[in-house]
PDB file of N, CA and C in Angstrom:
ATOM      1  N   UNK A1043     -10.989   8.882  23.144  1.00  0.00           N
ATOM      2  CA  UNK A1043     -10.831   7.472  22.882  1.00  0.00           C
ATOM      3  C   UNK A1043      -9.560   7.269  22.064  1.00  0.00           C
ATOM      4  N   UNK A1044      -8.774   6.262  22.437  1.00  0.00           N
ATOM      5  CA  UNK A1044      -7.518   6.035  21.727  1.00  0.00           C
ATOM      6  C   UNK A1044      -7.769   5.261  20.436  1.00  0.00           C
ATOM      7  N   UNK A1045      -6.897   5.497  19.494  1.00  0.00           N
ATOM      8  CA  UNK A1045      -7.003   4.835  18.204  1.00  0.00           C
ATOM      9  C   UNK A1045      -6.447   3.417  18.319  1.00  0.00           C
ATOM     10  N   UNK A1046      -7.084   2.465  17.664  1.00  0.00           N
ATOM     11  CA  UNK A1046      -6.608   1.088  17.682  1.00  0.00           C
ATOM     12  C   UNK A1046      -5.279   0.997  16.957  1.00  0.00           C
ATOM     13  N   UNK A1047      -4.372   0.138  17.442  1.00  0.00           N
ATOM     14  CA  UNK A1047      -3.093  -0.011  16.741  1.00  0.00           C
ATOM     15  C   UNK A1047      -3.303  -0.631  15.362  1.00  0.00           C
ATOM     16  N   UNK A1048      -2.490  -0.206  14.403  1.00  0.00           N
ATOM     17  CA  UNK A1048      -2.580  -0.748  13.047  1.00  0.00           C
ATOM     18  C   UNK A1048      -1.586  -1.880  12.896  1.00  0.00           C
ATOM     19  N   UNK A1049      -1.965  -2.873  12.104  1.00  0.00           N
ATOM     20  CA  UNK A1049      -1.060  -3.968  11.807  1.00  0.00           C
ATOM     21  C   UNK A1049       0.121  -3.459  11.004  1.00  0.00           C
ATOM     22  N   UNK A1050       1.265  -4.146  11.157  1.00  0.00           N
ATOM     23  CA  UNK A1050       2.478  -3.740  10.443  1.00  0.00           C
ATOM     24  C   UNK A1050       2.284  -3.773   8.931  1.00  0.00           C
ATOM     25  N   UNK A1051       1.564  -4.765   8.421  1.00  0.00           N
ATOM     26  CA  UNK A1051       1.380  -4.837   6.970  1.00  0.00           C
ATOM     27  C   UNK A1051       0.555  -3.664   6.460  1.00  0.00           C
ATOM     28  N   UNK A1052      -0.384  -3.167   7.268  1.00  0.00           N
ATOM     29  CA  UNK A1052      -1.178  -2.007   6.868  1.00  0.00           C
ATOM     30  C   UNK A1052      -0.297  -0.761   6.872  1.00  0.00           C
ATOM     31  N   UNK A1053       0.564  -0.640   7.874  1.00  0.00           N
ATOM     32  CA  UNK A1053       1.501   0.494   7.924  1.00  0.00           C
ATOM     33  C   UNK A1053       2.403   0.485   6.686  1.00  0.00           C
ATOM     34  N   UNK A1054       2.897  -0.706   6.321  1.00  0.00           N
ATOM     35  CA  UNK A1054       3.766  -0.809   5.147  1.00  0.00           C
ATOM     36  C   UNK A1054       2.990  -0.484   3.879  1.00  0.00           C
ATOM     37  N   UNK A1055       1.781  -1.013   3.755  1.00  0.00           N
ATOM     38  CA  UNK A1055       0.952  -0.715   2.576  1.00  0.00           C
ATOM     39  C   UNK A1055       0.676   0.782   2.485  1.00  0.00           C
ATOM     40  N   UNK A1056       0.387   1.414   3.619  1.00  0.00           N
ATOM     41  CA  UNK A1056       0.150   2.859   3.627  1.00  0.00           C
ATOM     42  C   UNK A1056       1.402   3.631   3.208  1.00  0.00           C
ATOM     43  N   UNK A1057       2.563   3.173   3.663  1.00  0.00           N
ATOM     44  CA  UNK A1057       3.819   3.846   3.302  1.00  0.00           C
ATOM     45  C   UNK A1057       4.080   3.736   1.800  1.00  0.00           C
ATOM     46  N   UNK A1058       3.834   2.567   1.241  1.00  0.00           N
ATOM     47  CA  UNK A1058       4.035   2.377  -0.206  1.00  0.00           C
ATOM     48  C   UNK A1058       2.997   3.183  -0.982  1.00  0.00           C
ATOM     49  N   UNK A1059       1.752   3.201  -0.497  1.00  0.00           N
ATOM     50  CA  UNK A1059       0.711   3.996  -1.153  1.00  0.00           C
ATOM     51  C   UNK A1059       1.088   5.474  -1.147  1.00  0.00           C
ATOM     52  N   UNK A1060       1.720   5.943  -0.071  1.00  0.00           N
ATOM     53  CA  UNK A1060       2.156   7.340   0.002  1.00  0.00           C
ATOM     54  C   UNK A1060       3.255   7.611  -1.026  1.00  0.00           C
ATOM     55  N   UNK A1061       4.151   6.646  -1.225  1.00  0.00           N
ATOM     56  CA  UNK A1061       5.197   6.802  -2.237  1.00  0.00           C
ATOM     57  C   UNK A1061       4.587   6.851  -3.635  1.00  0.00           C
ATOM     58  N   UNK A1062       3.534   6.073  -3.849  1.00  0.00           N
ATOM     59  CA  UNK A1062       2.846   6.106  -5.140  1.00  0.00           C
ATOM     60  C   UNK A1062       2.169   7.454  -5.333  1.00  0.00           C
ATOM     61  N   UNK A1063       1.479   7.933  -4.296  1.00  0.00           N
ATOM     62  CA  UNK A1063       0.770   9.214  -4.378  1.00  0.00           C
ATOM     63  C   UNK A1063       1.723  10.377  -4.603  1.00  0.00           C
ATOM     64  N   UNK A1064       2.924  10.309  -4.016  1.00  0.00           N
ATOM     65  CA  UNK A1064       3.885  11.401  -4.153  1.00  0.00           C
ATOM     66  C   UNK A1064       4.597  11.395  -5.504  1.00  0.00           C
ATOM     67  N   UNK A1065       4.477  10.287  -6.236  1.00  0.00           N
ATOM     68  CA  UNK A1065       5.163  10.188  -7.512  1.00  0.00           C
ATOM     69  C   UNK A1065       6.518   9.531  -7.413  1.00  0.00           C
ATOM     70  N   UNK A1066       6.945   9.199  -6.194  1.00  0.00           N
ATOM     71  CA  UNK A1066       8.228   8.516  -6.029  1.00  0.00           C
ATOM     72  C   UNK A1066       8.181   7.152  -6.717  1.00  0.00           C
ATOM     73  N   UNK A1067       7.011   6.526  -6.700  1.00  0.00           N
ATOM     74  CA  UNK A1067       6.772   5.280  -7.445  1.00  0.00           C
ATOM     75  C   UNK A1067       5.690   5.578  -8.481  1.00  0.00           C
ATOM     76  N   UNK A1068       6.056   5.997  -9.677  1.00  0.00           N
ATOM     77  CA  UNK A1068       5.057   6.345 -10.689  1.00  0.00           C
ATOM     78  C   UNK A1068       4.394   5.115 -11.285  1.00  0.00           C
ATOM     79  N   UNK A1069       3.305   5.331 -11.985  1.00  0.00           N
ATOM     80  CA  UNK A1069       2.598   4.241 -12.649  1.00  0.00           C
ATOM     81  C   UNK A1069       3.560   3.518 -13.590  1.00  0.00           C
ATOM     82  N   UNK A1070       3.563   2.193 -13.519  1.00  0.00           N
ATOM     83  CA  UNK A1070       4.456   1.382 -14.335  1.00  0.00           C
ATOM     84  C   UNK A1070       5.754   1.016 -13.639  1.00  0.00           C
ATOM     85  N   UNK A1071       6.051   1.670 -12.513  1.00  0.00           N
ATOM     86  CA  UNK A1071       7.281   1.385 -11.784  1.00  0.00           C
ATOM     87  C   UNK A1071       7.184   0.039 -11.081  1.00  0.00           C
ATOM     88  N   UNK A1072       8.297  -0.649 -11.018  1.00  0.00           N
ATOM     89  CA  UNK A1072       8.361  -1.926 -10.308  1.00  0.00           C
ATOM     90  C   UNK A1072       8.676  -1.664  -8.846  1.00  0.00           C
ATOM     91  N   UNK A1073       7.981  -2.370  -7.959  1.00  0.00           N
ATOM     92  CA  UNK A1073       8.315  -2.337  -6.545  1.00  0.00           C
ATOM     93  C   UNK A1073       9.573  -3.173  -6.345  1.00  0.00           C
ATOM     94  N   UNK A1074      10.340  -2.871  -5.308  1.00  0.00           N
ATOM     95  CA  UNK A1074      11.490  -3.730  -5.019  1.00  0.00           C
ATOM     96  C   UNK A1074      11.008  -5.161  -4.759  1.00  0.00           C
ATOM     97  N   UNK A1075      11.876  -6.127  -4.920  1.00  0.00           N
ATOM     98  CA  UNK A1075      11.533  -7.510  -4.639  1.00  0.00           C
ATOM     99  C   UNK A1075      11.206  -7.712  -3.163  1.00  0.00           C
ATOM    100  N   UNK A1076      10.550  -8.820  -2.861  1.00  0.00           N
ATOM    101  CA  UNK A1076      10.133  -9.092  -1.484  1.00  0.00           C
ATOM    102  C   UNK A1076      11.308  -9.085  -0.515  1.00  0.00           C
ATOM    103  N   UNK A1077      12.388  -9.748  -0.874  1.00  0.00           N
ATOM    104  CA  UNK A1077      13.545  -9.804   0.028  1.00  0.00           C
ATOM    105  C   UNK A1077      14.159  -8.423   0.228  1.00  0.00           C
ATOM    106  N   UNK A1078      14.236  -7.648  -0.825  1.00  0.00           N
ATOM    107  CA  UNK A1078      14.769  -6.291  -0.707  1.00  0.00           C
ATOM    108  C   UNK A1078      13.876  -5.440   0.201  1.00  0.00           C
ATOM    109  N   UNK A1079      12.561  -5.631   0.086  1.00  0.00           N
ATOM    110  CA  UNK A1079      11.633  -4.860   0.910  1.00  0.00           C
ATOM    111  C   UNK A1079      11.741  -5.244   2.389  1.00  0.00           C
ATOM    112  N   UNK A1080      12.042  -6.522   2.668  1.00  0.00           N
ATOM    113  CA  UNK A1080      12.202  -6.925   4.064  1.00  0.00           C
ATOM    114  C   UNK A1080      13.370  -6.188   4.697  1.00  0.00           C
ATOM    115  N   UNK A1081      14.453  -6.034   3.941  1.00  0.00           N
ATOM    116  CA  UNK A1081      15.624  -5.327   4.451  1.00  0.00           C
ATOM    117  C   UNK A1081      15.394  -3.816   4.494  1.00  0.00           C
ATOM    118  N   UNK A1082      14.769  -3.295   3.468  1.00  0.00           N
ATOM    119  CA  UNK A1082      14.523  -1.859   3.371  1.00  0.00           C
ATOM    120  C   UNK A1082      13.606  -1.358   4.485  1.00  0.00           C
ATOM    121  N   UNK A1083      12.544  -2.114   4.764  1.00  0.00           N
ATOM    122  CA  UNK A1083      11.550  -1.680   5.746  1.00  0.00           C
ATOM    123  C   UNK A1083      11.696  -2.384   7.098  1.00  0.00           C
ATOM    124  N   UNK A1084      12.649  -3.306   7.190  1.00  0.00           N
ATOM    125  CA  UNK A1084      12.926  -4.047   8.429  1.00  0.00           C
ATOM    126  C   UNK A1084      11.684  -4.749   8.968  1.00  0.00           C
ATOM    127  N   UNK A1085      11.040  -5.516   8.081  1.00  0.00           N
ATOM    128  CA  UNK A1085       9.864  -6.305   8.439  1.00  0.00           C
ATOM    129  C   UNK A1085      10.055  -7.719   7.898  1.00  0.00           C
ATOM    130  N   UNK A1086       9.180  -8.636   8.317  1.00  0.00           N
ATOM    131  CA  UNK A1086       9.272 -10.019   7.845  1.00  0.00           C
ATOM    132  C   UNK A1086       8.737 -10.133   6.423  1.00  0.00           C
ATOM    133  N   UNK A1087       9.088 -11.236   5.780  1.00  0.00           N
ATOM    134  CA  UNK A1087       8.601 -11.464   4.420  1.00  0.00           C
ATOM    135  C   UNK A1087       7.091 -11.649   4.415  1.00  0.00           C
ATOM    136  N   UNK A1088       6.538 -12.212   5.481  1.00  0.00           N
ATOM    137  CA  UNK A1088       5.085 -12.355   5.593  1.00  0.00           C
ATOM    138  C   UNK A1088       4.397 -11.007   5.619  1.00  0.00           C
ATOM    139  N   UNK A1089       5.000 -10.039   6.311  1.00  0.00           N
ATOM    140  CA  UNK A1089       4.454  -8.681   6.361  1.00  0.00           C
ATOM    141  C   UNK A1089       4.486  -8.050   4.980  1.00  0.00           C
ATOM    142  N   UNK A1090       5.585  -8.238   4.262  1.00  0.00           N
ATOM    143  CA  UNK A1090       5.703  -7.698   2.901  1.00  0.00           C
ATOM    144  C   UNK A1090       4.631  -8.304   1.999  1.00  0.00           C
ATOM    145  N   UNK A1091       4.463  -9.602   2.091  1.00  0.00           N
ATOM    146  CA  UNK A1091       3.480 -10.277   1.234  1.00  0.00           C
ATOM    147  C   UNK A1091       2.065  -9.805   1.536  1.00  0.00           C
ATOM    148  N   UNK A1092       1.734  -9.654   2.815  1.00  0.00           N
ATOM    149  CA  UNK A1092       0.391  -9.180   3.180  1.00  0.00           C
ATOM    150  C   UNK A1092       0.189  -7.732   2.734  1.00  0.00           C
ATOM    151  N   UNK A1093       1.254  -6.907   2.801  1.00  0.00           N
ATOM    152  CA  UNK A1093       1.153  -5.515   2.351  1.00  0.00           C
ATOM    153  C   UNK A1093       0.883  -5.464   0.847  1.00  0.00           C
ATOM    154  N   UNK A1094       1.533  -6.334   0.089  1.00  0.00           N
ATOM    155  CA  UNK A1094       1.311  -6.367  -1.354  1.00  0.00           C
ATOM    156  C   UNK A1094      -0.114  -6.797  -1.664  1.00  0.00           C
ATOM    157  N   UNK A1095      -0.628  -7.777  -0.920  1.00  0.00           N
ATOM    158  CA  UNK A1095      -2.029  -8.190  -1.098  1.00  0.00           C
ATOM    159  C   UNK A1095      -2.951  -7.004  -0.811  1.00  0.00           C
ATOM    160  N   UNK A1096      -2.658  -6.260   0.235  1.00  0.00           N
ATOM    161  CA  UNK A1096      -3.467  -5.078   0.587  1.00  0.00           C
ATOM    162  C   UNK A1096      -3.416  -4.044  -0.537  1.00  0.00           C
ATOM    163  N   UNK A1097      -2.249  -3.811  -1.101  1.00  0.00           N
ATOM    164  CA  UNK A1097      -2.121  -2.851  -2.206  1.00  0.00           C
ATOM    165  C   UNK A1097      -2.867  -3.325  -3.444  1.00  0.00           C
ATOM    166  N   UNK A1098      -2.886  -4.635  -3.683  1.00  0.00           N
ATOM    167  CA  UNK A1098      -3.669  -5.169  -4.803  1.00  0.00           C
ATOM    168  C   UNK A1098      -5.152  -4.945  -4.566  1.00  0.00           C
ATOM    169  N   UNK A1099      -5.619  -5.164  -3.331  1.00  0.00           N
ATOM    170  CA  UNK A1099      -7.026  -4.924  -2.999  1.00  0.00           C
ATOM    171  C   UNK A1099      -7.407  -3.465  -3.230  1.00  0.00           C
ATOM    172  N   UNK A1100      -6.465  -2.567  -2.974  1.00  0.00           N
ATOM    173  CA  UNK A1100      -6.707  -1.133  -3.173  1.00  0.00           C
ATOM    174  C   UNK A1100      -6.614  -0.736  -4.643  1.00  0.00           C
ATOM    175  N   UNK A1101      -6.194  -1.659  -5.499  1.00  0.00           N
ATOM    176  CA  UNK A1101      -6.082  -1.370  -6.927  1.00  0.00           C
ATOM    177  C   UNK A1101      -4.866  -0.550  -7.295  1.00  0.00           C
ATOM    178  N   UNK A1102      -3.830  -0.592  -6.435  1.00  0.00           N
ATOM    179  CA  UNK A1102      -2.644   0.222  -6.681  1.00  0.00           C
ATOM    180  C   UNK A1102      -1.535  -0.527  -7.398  1.00  0.00           C
ATOM    181  N   UNK A1103      -1.475  -1.854  -7.217  1.00  0.00           N
ATOM    182  CA  UNK A1103      -0.404  -2.640  -7.827  1.00  0.00           C
ATOM    183  C   UNK A1103      -0.971  -3.918  -8.435  1.00  0.00           C
ATOM    184  N   UNK A1104      -0.200  -4.492  -9.320  1.00  0.00           N
ATOM    185  CA  UNK A1104      -0.503  -5.803  -9.897  1.00  0.00           C
ATOM    186  C   UNK A1104       0.780  -6.620  -9.846  1.00  0.00           C
ATOM    187  N   UNK A1105       0.636  -7.909  -9.558  1.00  0.00           N
ATOM    188  CA  UNK A1105       1.789  -8.793  -9.506  1.00  0.00           C
ATOM    189  C   UNK A1105       1.748  -9.734 -10.698  1.00  0.00           C
ATOM    190  N   UNK A1106       2.837  -9.780 -11.437  1.00  0.00           N
ATOM    191  CA  UNK A1106       2.982 -10.678 -12.573  1.00  0.00           C
ATOM    192  C   UNK A1106       3.909 -11.814 -12.148  1.00  0.00           C
ATOM    193  N   UNK A1107       3.439 -13.063 -12.192  1.00  0.00           N
ATOM    194  CA  UNK A1107       4.278 -14.183 -11.761  1.00  0.00           C
ATOM    195  C   UNK A1107       5.637 -14.179 -12.462  1.00  0.00           C
ATOM    196  N   UNK A1108       6.667 -14.357 -11.669  1.00  0.00           N
ATOM    197  CA  UNK A1108       8.056 -14.406 -12.140  1.00  0.00           C
ATOM    198  C   UNK A1108       8.543 -13.091 -12.754  1.00  0.00           C
ATOM    199  N   UNK A1109       7.743 -12.029 -12.653  1.00  0.00           N
ATOM    200  CA  UNK A1109       8.136 -10.730 -13.212  1.00  0.00           C
ATOM    201  C   UNK A1109       8.277  -9.670 -12.123  1.00  0.00           C
ATOM    202  N   UNK A1110       7.380  -9.660 -11.153  1.00  0.00           N
ATOM    203  CA  UNK A1110       7.434  -8.670 -10.091  1.00  0.00           C
ATOM    204  C   UNK A1110       6.096  -7.991  -9.876  1.00  0.00           C
ATOM    205  N   UNK A1111       6.125  -6.980  -9.029  1.00  0.00           N
ATOM    206  CA  UNK A1111       4.923  -6.215  -8.700  1.00  0.00           C
ATOM    207  C   UNK A1111       5.100  -4.799  -9.219  1.00  0.00           C
ATOM    208  N   UNK A1112       4.068  -4.308  -9.924  1.00  0.00           N
ATOM    209  CA  UNK A1112       4.144  -3.014 -10.602  1.00  0.00           C
ATOM    210  C   UNK A1112       2.998  -2.109 -10.182  1.00  0.00           C
ATOM    211  N   UNK A1113       3.280  -0.813 -10.162  1.00  0.00           N
ATOM    212  CA  UNK A1113       2.263   0.187  -9.842  1.00  0.00           C
ATOM    213  C   UNK A1113       1.316   0.300 -11.030  1.00  0.00           C
ATOM    214  N   UNK A1114       0.006   0.202 -10.749  1.00  0.00           N
ATOM    215  CA  UNK A1114      -0.980   0.320 -11.833  1.00  0.00           C
ATOM    216  C   UNK A1114      -1.992   1.423 -11.583  1.00  0.00           C
ATOM    217  N   UNK A1115      -1.996   2.008 -10.386  1.00  0.00           N
ATOM    218  CA  UNK A1115      -2.987   3.037 -10.092  1.00  0.00           C
ATOM    219  C   UNK A1115      -2.491   4.026  -9.064  1.00  0.00           C
ATOM    220  N   UNK A1116      -3.319   5.024  -8.829  1.00  0.00           N
ATOM    221  CA  UNK A1116      -3.026   6.047  -7.832  1.00  0.00           C
ATOM    222  C   UNK A1116      -4.039   5.922  -6.704  1.00  0.00           C
ATOM    223  N   UNK A1117      -3.622   6.215  -5.456  1.00  0.00           N
ATOM    224  CA  UNK A1117      -4.579   6.167  -4.351  1.00  0.00           C
ATOM    225  C   UNK A1117      -5.674   7.198  -4.529  1.00  0.00           C
ATOM    226  N   UNK A1118      -6.862   6.858  -4.064  1.00  0.00           N
ATOM    227  CA  UNK A1118      -7.970   7.812  -4.085  1.00  0.00           C
ATOM    228  C   UNK A1118      -7.658   8.922  -3.096  1.00  0.00           C
ATOM    229  N   UNK A1119      -7.874  10.168  -3.471  1.00  0.00           N
ATOM    230  CA  UNK A1119      -7.618  11.252  -2.521  1.00  0.00           C
ATOM    231  C   UNK A1119      -8.612  11.176  -1.372  1.00  0.00           C
ATOM    232  N   UNK A1120      -8.106  11.344  -0.172  1.00  0.00           N
ATOM    233  CA  UNK A1120      -8.980  11.354   1.010  1.00  0.00           C
ATOM    234  C   UNK A1120      -9.712  12.682   1.036  1.00  0.00           C
ATOM    235  N   UNK A1121     -11.008  12.604   1.166  1.00  0.00           N
ATOM    236  CA  UNK A1121     -11.812  13.819   1.155  1.00  0.00           C
ATOM    237  C   UNK A1121     -12.660  13.878   2.411  1.00  0.00           C
ATOM    238  N   UNK A1122     -12.515  14.964   3.157  1.00  0.00           N
ATOM    239  CA  UNK A1122     -13.340  15.167   4.339  1.00  0.00           C
ATOM    240  C   UNK A1122     -14.607  15.918   3.981  1.00  0.00           C
ATOM    241  N   UNK A1123     -14.645  16.478   2.785  1.00  0.00           N
ATOM    242  CA  UNK A1123     -15.818  17.229   2.346  1.00  0.00           C
ATOM    243  C   UNK A1123     -16.913  16.251   1.948  1.00  0.00           C
ATOM    244  N   UNK A1124     -18.167  16.576   2.212  1.00  0.00           N
ATOM    245  CA  UNK A1124     -19.253  15.677   1.818  1.00  0.00           C
ATOM    246  C   UNK A1124     -19.368  15.600   0.302  1.00  0.00           C
ATOM    247  N   UNK A1125     -19.766  14.437  -0.180  1.00  0.00           N
ATOM    248  CA  UNK A1125     -19.986  14.267  -1.614  1.00  0.00           C
ATOM    249  C   UNK A1125     -21.151  15.135  -2.062  1.00  0.00           C
ATOM    250  N   UNK A1126     -21.184  15.431  -3.352  1.00  0.00           N
ATOM    251  CA  UNK A1126     -22.272  16.231  -3.890  1.00  0.00           C
ATOM    252  C   UNK A1126     -23.594  15.531  -3.630  1.00  0.00           C
ATOM    253  N   UNK A1127     -24.552  16.251  -3.096  1.00  0.00           N
ATOM    254  CA  UNK A1127     -25.848  15.687  -2.814  1.00  0.00           C
ATOM    255  C   UNK A1127     -25.970  15.119  -1.404  1.00  0.00           C
ATOM    256  N   UNK A1128     -24.824  15.026  -0.668  1.00  0.00           N
ATOM    257  CA  UNK A1128     -24.870  14.548   0.711  1.00  0.00           C
ATOM    258  C   UNK A1128     -25.043  15.746   1.640  1.00  0.00           C
ATOM    259  N   UNK A1129     -25.814  15.580   2.706  1.00  0.00           N
ATOM    260  CA  UNK A1129     -25.972  16.688   3.649  1.00  0.00           C
ATOM    261  C   UNK A1129     -24.706  16.910   4.452  1.00  0.00           C
ATOM    262  N   UNK A1130     -24.462  18.154   4.846  1.00  0.00           N
ATOM    263  CA  UNK A1130     -23.318  18.452   5.716  1.00  0.00           C
ATOM    264  C   UNK A1130     -23.581  17.846   7.080  1.00  0.00           C
ATOM    265  N   UNK A1131     -22.525  17.330   7.701  1.00  0.00           N
ATOM    266  CA  UNK A1131     -22.691  16.704   9.032  1.00  0.00           C
ATOM    267  C   UNK A1131     -22.602  17.727  10.128  1.00  0.00           C
TER     268      UNK A1131
END
């Protein structure tokens, strides 16, 4: 079965989350401005805005009005191993 296509804003959010996880964007770092991100990632401003909303939902960034968007957390590590107390599949 083929995988469903991902929305561009999700791809962008995933790319930024990967930069946060790698340390390229450490906690406290400011993300580039929306206009800069449109040029950097070659996407629309609407895509950038939706990606930032997605990152906020994930708890990775916070936006301060008139100040910018800053990294506040690290992505949860993806784990294929069952949690403690869960049966193996």
